[in-house]
Structures are given as structure tokens and as C-alpha cells.
Amino acid sequence: MADKRLNKLAKLLVNYSTEVKPGDLVFVSADEVCTPWVTEVIKEATKAGAYVEYKLSSQEAREMQLKYSNDEQLRHGDLIMETILEKADVWLSAWGGRNTRAFTNMDAEILKKSQEGAKKWRRFYSDRMGSGELRWCGTQYPTQSDAQEASMSFSEYEDFVYGAGLLEVDDPVAEWKRISAEQERWVKYLDTKSEIHIVSEGTDIKVNVKGRKWINCDGKANFPDGEIFTSPVEDGVNGYITFSFPGIYAGKEVEGIKLIVKDGKVIEATAKKGEDLLKSLISIDEGASRFGEVAIGTNYGIKNFTRNMLFDEKIGGTVHMAIGDSMEEAGGKNKSSIHWDMLCDMRNCGRIYADGELFYENGKFIDEILIKHNL
């Protein structure tokens, strides 16, 4: 029998997050271990009148594909993803696998070349998301491996995942609408600003956001949610930033990341562990050495780092920046085959200024600023 919270999640994703309508073409994708989630989502999407296509992936099959492919095969692309994402109205996906470290020992160059092969479908995704043609929402399905990665028992991790999405309450949609209204006040404030200045331990970086739109993340694009973000002006980032937590890519951890940036481009990248992978990813293409996102986490129900960026980037009291592909809906123009989020803790003496005005300190917004600006 399916967990009632899982059915509640499926209903929320279909009816609130992506607002599936009769006649929509809905694409559902996940690892085979997430089959219970796929089943519930297909049921709710079909009940909503959609035409549904789905894809179940396999870590073991993917390992063999990567291991035995030559360079040409690695860069070949993914015909299924390219075909469906060119046509789908909605894409619902879930993260979760049997082994979070399945690709830890895979050569960094293999991963780099396979990402080059993903350029075409990522372009369909990015362009159609930005234009509003494609409605996407990704979520986490609780698995044993993810629970272990987060240093929790499976039941604890289930409670954590569903709790972060407020699926324990009677009406989670009402709660997310309330959060959306609160975050929208800060979006309106930041939309009027030209420069964000982030200061924390090992970090002093200025980000030009003039003319860019801040996005209110309220459970519409991924779930659980809780952040506000924008895409920086491509040549408008200067300074240095040290990321407090490991950057995780394809199951590999890169620790102690520090980036020095001039006129939007990363000119120096160092790490205490995994520096080769860091430098390899930054050199994938021209856009990978520039920033596609700057964001503030707002979900204070998520307190601990779990090595899962879906949750970690939402931690209340943190900021994150992503190298690579930007968000067209925010006005971003940077293009890349990767989008890699990295997380900076602001809860100990962190400060953020907007056009010189302090509006965020020690991991929290300063509410008096909204009152000052009649928001």
C-alpha cells in the first residue's frame, strides 16, 4: 500500500506545481527504484486528462553505457530525451537511486564528454522552460541510499523528505501559497536593485543583477521548494566566494571550493578535494566558467546538509551560486551543458547588501527593510 504522503505529493505535483490540464502531454521520468512514485504520478496525471509517456532509467545500465562508450558515443546525445522534451507540455521527474555513489570512480573526462552529449536535450529544456512552453517540476523519492547519505534511518529520511514539503499538514497547497506570498515581497524588493554584495567567511563577491528578474520558488519548479533566485549579468560578477559545503556532481564530492571571479568569469578555481573534477567541469564549455544563478535559501524547515542539492540549496540561512546554464525566465543569457549549484552558509556573520543596503544578516532577512519600502 502506497504511503498516503506519496499520493498527496503526486496530487500536489500534478494539480498545483504543473497544473496539468486535459490534453497535456506529460513526461514522467525517474530511476527504476522510484517506480512507486512514477505509478502515483501517472495515475494522477491520467485522472487529470493528460496523455502520459514515461521513462525508467537504471544506474547499472548507465554505468555500462559510460564504461564502454568511445568519445563519439559519449557525445552522441539522448534521442529519447531530445524527442520528448521538444514536444512535452509537462515534465515531472524524481531523483533517487539505489546507490548515490554509483559513478564516484568514473573518470572525470568520461562524465565531461557525456555532459557534452546532453547539450541538445538540455537546450530544449532550458529554452522551453524559459519561454513557458514546458512546465517542469522535479522532486525527491525517498530511497535507502539517500537516507544513508543523509545519515538517517529510512523512516527518518521519509519524514524529512515529506516534512520539508509540508506534506504532513492537511492542506499543503494552502501552506505553499502562504509561503509564496511572503517570498513575493522580497522578490519585489530585489527586482528594483542593481547589485547584490555577499559577504561571509572566505567570501566577498559582488553580483550585477540590473535588469534581471528574481524568481519566487514556491513549489512550482521543484519540490520541496523555498528559495528566491536570479541569473547574474554575464560579465557582472567580481570577487571571490568560498563554498561551505561539498559540491556534489554525479556522486563525486568536491570539498573546500573557492572561486575567484573577474568580470563574470572564473579565473581561478581551487578545492581541497576533487580539484581535477572542478577544473574539468569549469572547462566543459565557455559558459561553464560563468555563473547562471545566484539564490537565497528560504526553507527554514531544512536545517542540515544532506548531500542532496534539492534540499541543501533550500536551507534557510544559506546562499548558493551555480556555474553554467542560466535561467531564461530570469533574463539570463549564459549557455552551458551544465548547471552546478554550490552552497555557502550565511548563518554565522553572513551579510547581503542590495545597492549598499543591508537586508540580510546572520542567515535571516531583515523584515524592517520591507516595512521601510512599504512592501
Coordinates of C-alpha atoms in Angstrom, one line a residue:
M1 CA 0.0 0.0 0.0
A2 CA 1.4 3.4 -1.0
D3 CA 2.3 5.9 1.7
K4 CA -0.6 8.4 1.9
R5 CA 2.0 11.2 1.8
L6 CA 3.3 9.9 -1.6
N7 CA -0.2 10.1 -3.0
K8 CA -0.5 13.6 -1.6
L9 CA 2.8 14.5 -3.2
A10 CA 1.6 13.2 -6.6
K11 CA -1.6 15.2 -6.4
L12 CA 0.3 18.3 -5.5
L13 CA 2.8 17.9 -8.3
V14 CA 0.1 17.3 -10.9
N15 CA -2.6 19.8 -9.8
Y16 CA -0.5 22.6 -8.1
S17 CA 3.1 22.5 -9.3
T18 CA 2.5 21.9 -13.0
E19 CA -1.3 22.4 -13.2
V20 CA -1.8 19.6 -15.7
K21 CA -4.8 20.1 -18.0
P22 CA -6.8 17.7 -20.2
G23 CA -4.9 17.1 -23.4
D24 CA -1.4 17.9 -22.0
L25 CA 1.4 15.6 -23.0
V26 CA 3.1 14.7 -19.6
F27 CA 6.5 13.1 -19.5
V28 CA 7.4 11.2 -16.3
S29 CA 11.0 10.1 -15.6
A30 CA 12.9 8.5 -12.7
D31 CA 15.2 5.7 -11.8
E32 CA 13.6 2.3 -11.6
V33 CA 13.8 2.3 -7.8
C34 CA 11.3 5.2 -7.9
T35 CA 8.6 3.1 -9.5
P36 CA 6.0 3.7 -6.7
W37 CA 6.4 7.4 -7.3
V38 CA 6.1 7.0 -11.0
T39 CA 2.9 4.9 -10.6
E40 CA 1.2 7.5 -8.4
V41 CA 2.1 10.4 -10.7
I42 CA 0.9 8.6 -13.8
K43 CA -2.3 7.8 -12.0
E44 CA -2.9 11.5 -11.0
A45 CA -1.9 12.9 -14.4
T46 CA -4.1 10.4 -16.3
K47 CA -7.0 11.3 -14.0
A48 CA -6.4 15.0 -14.9
G49 CA -6.9 14.1 -18.6
A50 CA -3.3 14.1 -19.7
Y51 CA -1.5 11.8 -22.2
V52 CA 1.4 10.3 -20.3
E53 CA 4.8 9.0 -21.5
Y54 CA 7.3 7.7 -19.0
K55 CA 10.9 6.6 -18.8
L56 CA 12.6 4.4 -16.1
S57 CA 16.4 4.6 -16.0
S58 CA 18.9 2.3 -14.5
Q59 CA 22.2 3.1 -12.7
E60 CA 23.6 -0.2 -13.7
A61 CA 22.7 0.2 -17.4
R62 CA 24.1 3.7 -17.4
E63 CA 27.4 2.6 -15.8
M64 CA 27.8 0.0 -18.6
Q65 CA 27.0 2.6 -21.3
L66 CA 29.5 5.1 -19.9
K67 CA 32.2 2.5 -19.2
Y68 CA 32.2 1.0 -22.7
S69 CA 31.5 4.0 -24.9
N70 CA 34.1 5.7 -27.0
D71 CA 34.3 9.5 -27.3
E72 CA 31.9 9.6 -30.2
Q73 CA 29.4 7.5 -28.4
L74 CA 29.6 9.6 -25.2
R75 CA 28.9 12.8 -27.2
H76 CA 26.1 11.1 -29.2
G77 CA 23.3 12.5 -27.1
D78 CA 20.0 11.1 -25.9
L79 CA 17.4 10.6 -28.6
I80 CA 14.6 9.8 -26.2
M81 CA 15.1 13.0 -24.1
E82 CA 15.6 15.1 -27.2
T83 CA 12.4 13.8 -28.8
I84 CA 10.1 14.1 -25.8
L85 CA 11.4 17.4 -24.4
E86 CA 10.8 19.0 -27.8
K87 CA 7.1 18.1 -27.6
A88 CA 6.1 17.7 -23.9
D89 CA 3.9 20.2 -22.1
V90 CA 4.9 19.0 -18.7
W91 CA 7.9 17.1 -17.4
L92 CA 7.7 15.5 -13.9
S93 CA 10.9 13.9 -12.6
A94 CA 12.2 12.3 -9.4
W95 CA 15.6 11.9 -8.0
G96 CA 16.6 8.8 -6.2
G97 CA 18.6 5.7 -6.9
R98 CA 19.9 2.5 -5.4
N99 CA 23.5 3.9 -5.0
T100 CA 24.3 7.6 -4.5
R101 CA 28.0 6.8 -5.2
A102 CA 27.4 4.7 -8.4
F103 CA 29.6 7.0 -10.5
T104 CA 32.1 8.1 -7.9
N105 CA 35.0 6.2 -9.5
M106 CA 34.1 7.2 -13.1
D107 CA 36.8 9.1 -14.8
A108 CA 36.1 12.9 -14.8
E109 CA 36.7 13.1 -18.6
I110 CA 34.0 10.5 -19.3
L111 CA 31.5 12.4 -17.3
K112 CA 32.5 15.6 -19.0
K113 CA 32.1 14.1 -22.5
S114 CA 28.7 12.6 -21.6
Q115 CA 27.6 16.1 -20.5
E116 CA 28.6 17.4 -23.9
G117 CA 26.3 14.8 -25.3
A118 CA 23.4 16.2 -23.2
K119 CA 23.7 19.6 -24.7
K120 CA 20.8 19.2 -27.2
W121 CA 18.2 18.0 -24.7
R122 CA 19.3 20.5 -22.1
R123 CA 18.8 23.2 -24.7
F124 CA 15.2 22.1 -25.4
Y125 CA 14.6 22.0 -21.6
S126 CA 16.2 25.4 -20.9
D127 CA 14.7 27.3 -23.8
R128 CA 11.2 25.8 -23.5
M129 CA 11.2 26.3 -19.7
G130 CA 12.3 29.9 -20.2
S131 CA 9.6 30.6 -22.7
G132 CA 6.9 28.9 -20.6
E133 CA 6.2 26.2 -23.2
L134 CA 7.4 23.5 -20.8
R135 CA 6.3 23.2 -17.2
W136 CA 8.7 21.1 -15.2
C137 CA 8.9 20.0 -11.6
G138 CA 11.5 17.7 -10.0
T139 CA 11.3 16.1 -6.6
Q140 CA 12.9 13.5 -4.4
Y141 CA 11.7 10.0 -3.8
P142 CA 13.0 8.6 -0.5
T143 CA 15.4 5.8 -1.0
Q144 CA 17.6 3.7 1.3
S145 CA 20.8 5.1 -0.3
D146 CA 19.7 8.7 0.0
A147 CA 18.8 8.1 3.7
Q148 CA 22.2 6.6 4.3
E149 CA 23.9 9.6 2.5
A150 CA 21.9 11.9 4.8
S151 CA 23.0 9.9 7.9
M152 CA 19.4 9.0 8.7
S153 CA 17.3 5.8 9.0
F154 CA 14.9 5.2 6.2
S155 CA 11.9 6.1 8.2
E156 CA 13.6 9.3 9.5
Y157 CA 14.5 10.2 5.9
E158 CA 10.9 9.6 4.7
D159 CA 9.7 12.0 7.4
F160 CA 12.4 14.5 6.5
V161 CA 11.5 14.4 2.7
Y162 CA 7.8 14.7 3.2
G163 CA 8.1 17.1 6.1
A164 CA 10.3 19.5 4.0
G165 CA 7.4 19.6 1.5
L166 CA 4.8 20.3 4.3
L167 CA 3.0 17.1 3.2
E168 CA 2.2 16.3 6.9
V169 CA -0.4 19.2 7.0
D170 CA -4.0 18.8 6.0
D171 CA -3.7 21.3 3.1
P172 CA -0.1 21.6 1.9
V173 CA -1.2 23.7 -1.2
A174 CA -2.5 26.4 1.1
E175 CA 0.8 26.4 3.0
W176 CA 2.8 26.8 -0.2
K177 CA 0.5 29.6 -1.3
R178 CA 1.2 31.4 2.0
I179 CA 5.0 30.9 1.6
S180 CA 4.7 32.2 -2.0
A181 CA 3.1 35.4 -0.8
E182 CA 5.8 36.0 1.8
Q183 CA 8.6 35.4 -0.6
E184 CA 7.0 37.6 -3.3
R185 CA 7.6 40.6 -1.1
W186 CA 11.3 40.0 -1.2
V187 CA 11.2 39.4 -4.9
K188 CA 9.6 42.8 -5.4
Y189 CA 12.3 44.4 -3.3
L190 CA 15.2 42.8 -5.1
D191 CA 13.7 43.4 -8.6
T192 CA 14.4 47.1 -8.0
K193 CA 18.1 46.5 -7.2
S194 CA 21.2 46.6 -9.5
E195 CA 23.8 44.9 -7.3
I196 CA 24.0 42.2 -4.7
H197 CA 27.0 42.1 -2.4
I198 CA 27.5 38.8 -0.5
V199 CA 30.0 38.8 2.5
S200 CA 30.8 35.8 4.6
E201 CA 33.8 33.8 5.8
G202 CA 36.1 33.5 2.8
T203 CA 33.6 35.3 0.6
D204 CA 33.3 38.8 -0.7
I205 CA 31.6 38.9 -4.1
K206 CA 29.5 41.5 -5.9
V207 CA 26.9 40.4 -8.4
N208 CA 25.3 42.6 -11.0
V209 CA 21.6 41.8 -11.3
K210 CA 20.5 45.0 -13.0
G211 CA 17.5 44.3 -15.3
R212 CA 17.3 40.7 -14.2
K213 CA 14.1 39.2 -12.7
W214 CA 14.1 37.5 -9.3
I215 CA 12.1 34.2 -9.3
N216 CA 9.8 33.1 -6.4
C217 CA 10.4 29.4 -5.9
D218 CA 7.2 28.2 -4.2
G219 CA 6.8 24.6 -5.3
K220 CA 6.2 25.2 -9.0
A221 CA 9.6 24.3 -10.5
N222 CA 10.9 21.8 -8.0
F223 CA 9.6 20.3 -4.8
P224 CA 10.1 20.8 -1.9
D225 CA 11.0 24.4 -2.5
G226 CA 12.0 27.5 -0.7
E227 CA 14.3 29.9 -2.4
I228 CA 14.4 33.1 -4.5
F229 CA 16.9 33.4 -7.3
T230 CA 18.0 35.3 -10.4
S231 CA 20.6 34.9 -13.1
P232 CA 23.5 37.4 -12.9
V233 CA 24.6 39.7 -15.7
E234 CA 27.1 37.6 -17.5
D235 CA 30.1 39.9 -17.1
G236 CA 29.0 41.4 -13.9
V237 CA 30.3 39.1 -11.1
N238 CA 33.5 40.2 -9.3
G239 CA 35.3 39.0 -6.2
Y240 CA 35.7 35.6 -4.5
I241 CA 33.5 33.0 -2.9
T242 CA 34.2 30.0 -0.7
F243 CA 31.6 27.3 -0.6
S244 CA 30.9 26.0 2.9
F245 CA 29.7 22.5 1.9
P246 CA 31.0 20.0 -0.6
G247 CA 29.9 20.5 -4.2
I248 CA 28.4 17.1 -5.4
Y249 CA 28.4 16.1 -9.1
A250 CA 27.5 12.6 -10.3
G251 CA 28.0 11.3 -6.8
K252 CA 31.5 12.8 -6.5
E253 CA 32.3 15.3 -3.8
V254 CA 34.4 18.4 -4.3
E255 CA 35.3 19.9 -1.0
G256 CA 36.6 23.3 0.0
I257 CA 35.7 25.0 -3.3
K258 CA 37.0 28.6 -3.7
L259 CA 36.4 30.6 -6.9
I260 CA 38.0 33.9 -7.9
V261 CA 35.9 35.8 -10.4
K262 CA 36.7 38.7 -12.7
D263 CA 34.1 40.3 -15.0
G264 CA 31.9 37.3 -14.6
K265 CA 34.5 34.7 -15.5
V266 CA 36.1 32.2 -13.0
I267 CA 39.8 33.0 -13.3
E268 CA 40.9 30.7 -10.5
A269 CA 39.3 27.6 -9.1
T270 CA 40.7 25.6 -6.2
A271 CA 39.4 22.8 -4.0
K272 CA 40.8 20.8 -1.0
K273 CA 39.4 17.6 -2.6
G274 CA 38.3 16.9 -6.1
E275 CA 40.0 19.9 -7.7
D276 CA 40.6 18.0 -11.0
L277 CA 36.8 17.4 -11.4
L278 CA 36.1 21.0 -10.5
K279 CA 38.5 22.3 -13.2
S280 CA 37.3 19.8 -15.7
L281 CA 33.7 20.9 -15.3
I282 CA 34.5 24.5 -15.5
S283 CA 36.2 23.9 -18.8
I284 CA 33.4 21.9 -20.4
D285 CA 32.4 24.9 -22.5
E286 CA 32.7 28.7 -22.4
G287 CA 29.5 29.1 -20.3
A288 CA 30.7 26.7 -17.6
S289 CA 33.2 29.2 -16.3
R290 CA 30.4 31.8 -15.7
F291 CA 27.5 32.0 -13.3
G292 CA 24.0 31.1 -14.3
E293 CA 22.4 31.6 -10.9
V294 CA 22.6 33.4 -7.5
A295 CA 20.0 32.5 -4.9
I296 CA 18.9 32.7 -1.3
G297 CA 17.6 29.6 0.6
T298 CA 14.3 30.2 2.5
N299 CA 13.2 26.8 3.8
Y300 CA 14.0 27.0 7.5
G301 CA 12.4 23.6 8.0
I302 CA 15.6 22.2 6.3
K303 CA 18.4 22.7 8.7
N304 CA 21.1 20.1 7.9
F305 CA 23.3 19.4 4.9
T306 CA 22.2 16.0 3.4
R307 CA 24.4 15.9 0.2
N308 CA 21.3 16.4 -1.9
M309 CA 21.1 19.8 -3.5
L310 CA 17.4 19.6 -3.9
F311 CA 17.1 20.1 -0.2
D312 CA 20.5 21.7 0.6
E313 CA 20.1 24.7 -1.7
K314 CA 16.9 25.5 0.1
I315 CA 18.4 25.5 3.6
G316 CA 17.2 28.7 5.4
G317 CA 20.3 30.8 6.1
T318 CA 22.3 29.9 3.0
V319 CA 23.0 31.3 -0.4
H320 CA 24.0 29.3 -3.5
M321 CA 25.6 30.2 -6.8
A322 CA 25.6 27.9 -9.9
I323 CA 28.2 27.9 -12.6
G324 CA 26.8 27.2 -16.1
D325 CA 23.4 27.4 -17.7
S326 CA 21.3 30.4 -16.7
M327 CA 17.6 30.8 -16.4
E328 CA 15.9 32.5 -19.4
E329 CA 12.9 33.3 -17.2
A330 CA 15.2 35.4 -15.0
G331 CA 16.7 37.2 -18.0
G332 CA 19.9 35.0 -18.1
K333 CA 21.8 34.6 -21.3
N334 CA 24.6 32.3 -20.3
K335 CA 24.5 28.9 -22.1
S336 CA 26.2 25.8 -20.9
S337 CA 25.7 22.0 -20.9
I338 CA 26.0 22.1 -17.0
H339 CA 24.3 23.9 -14.2
W340 CA 26.1 23.1 -10.9
D341 CA 24.9 24.6 -7.6
M342 CA 27.3 25.2 -4.8
L343 CA 26.3 26.3 -1.3
C344 CA 27.6 28.9 1.1
D345 CA 26.5 29.1 4.8
M346 CA 25.4 32.6 5.9
R347 CA 24.3 31.8 9.5
N348 CA 27.5 32.9 11.2
C349 CA 28.1 36.6 10.4
G350 CA 27.0 36.4 6.8
R351 CA 25.6 39.6 5.3
I352 CA 23.9 40.5 2.0
Y353 CA 23.6 44.1 0.7
A354 CA 21.4 45.3 -2.1
D355 CA 22.7 48.5 -3.7
G356 CA 24.5 49.1 -0.4
E357 CA 21.5 48.5 1.9
L358 CA 21.9 45.6 4.4
F359 CA 18.8 43.5 4.0
Y360 CA 20.0 40.1 5.2
E361 CA 22.2 39.2 8.2
N362 CA 23.2 36.0 10.0
G363 CA 21.1 33.9 7.7
K364 CA 17.9 35.9 8.0
F365 CA 16.1 38.6 6.1
I366 CA 15.7 41.9 8.0
D367 CA 11.9 42.4 7.9
E368 CA 12.2 46.1 8.8
I369 CA 13.5 46.7 5.3
L370 CA 10.2 45.6 3.8
I371 CA 8.3 48.0 6.1
K372 CA 10.7 50.8 5.1
H373 CA 9.9 50.2 1.5
N374 CA 6.2 49.7 2.0
L375 CA 6.2 46.1 0.8

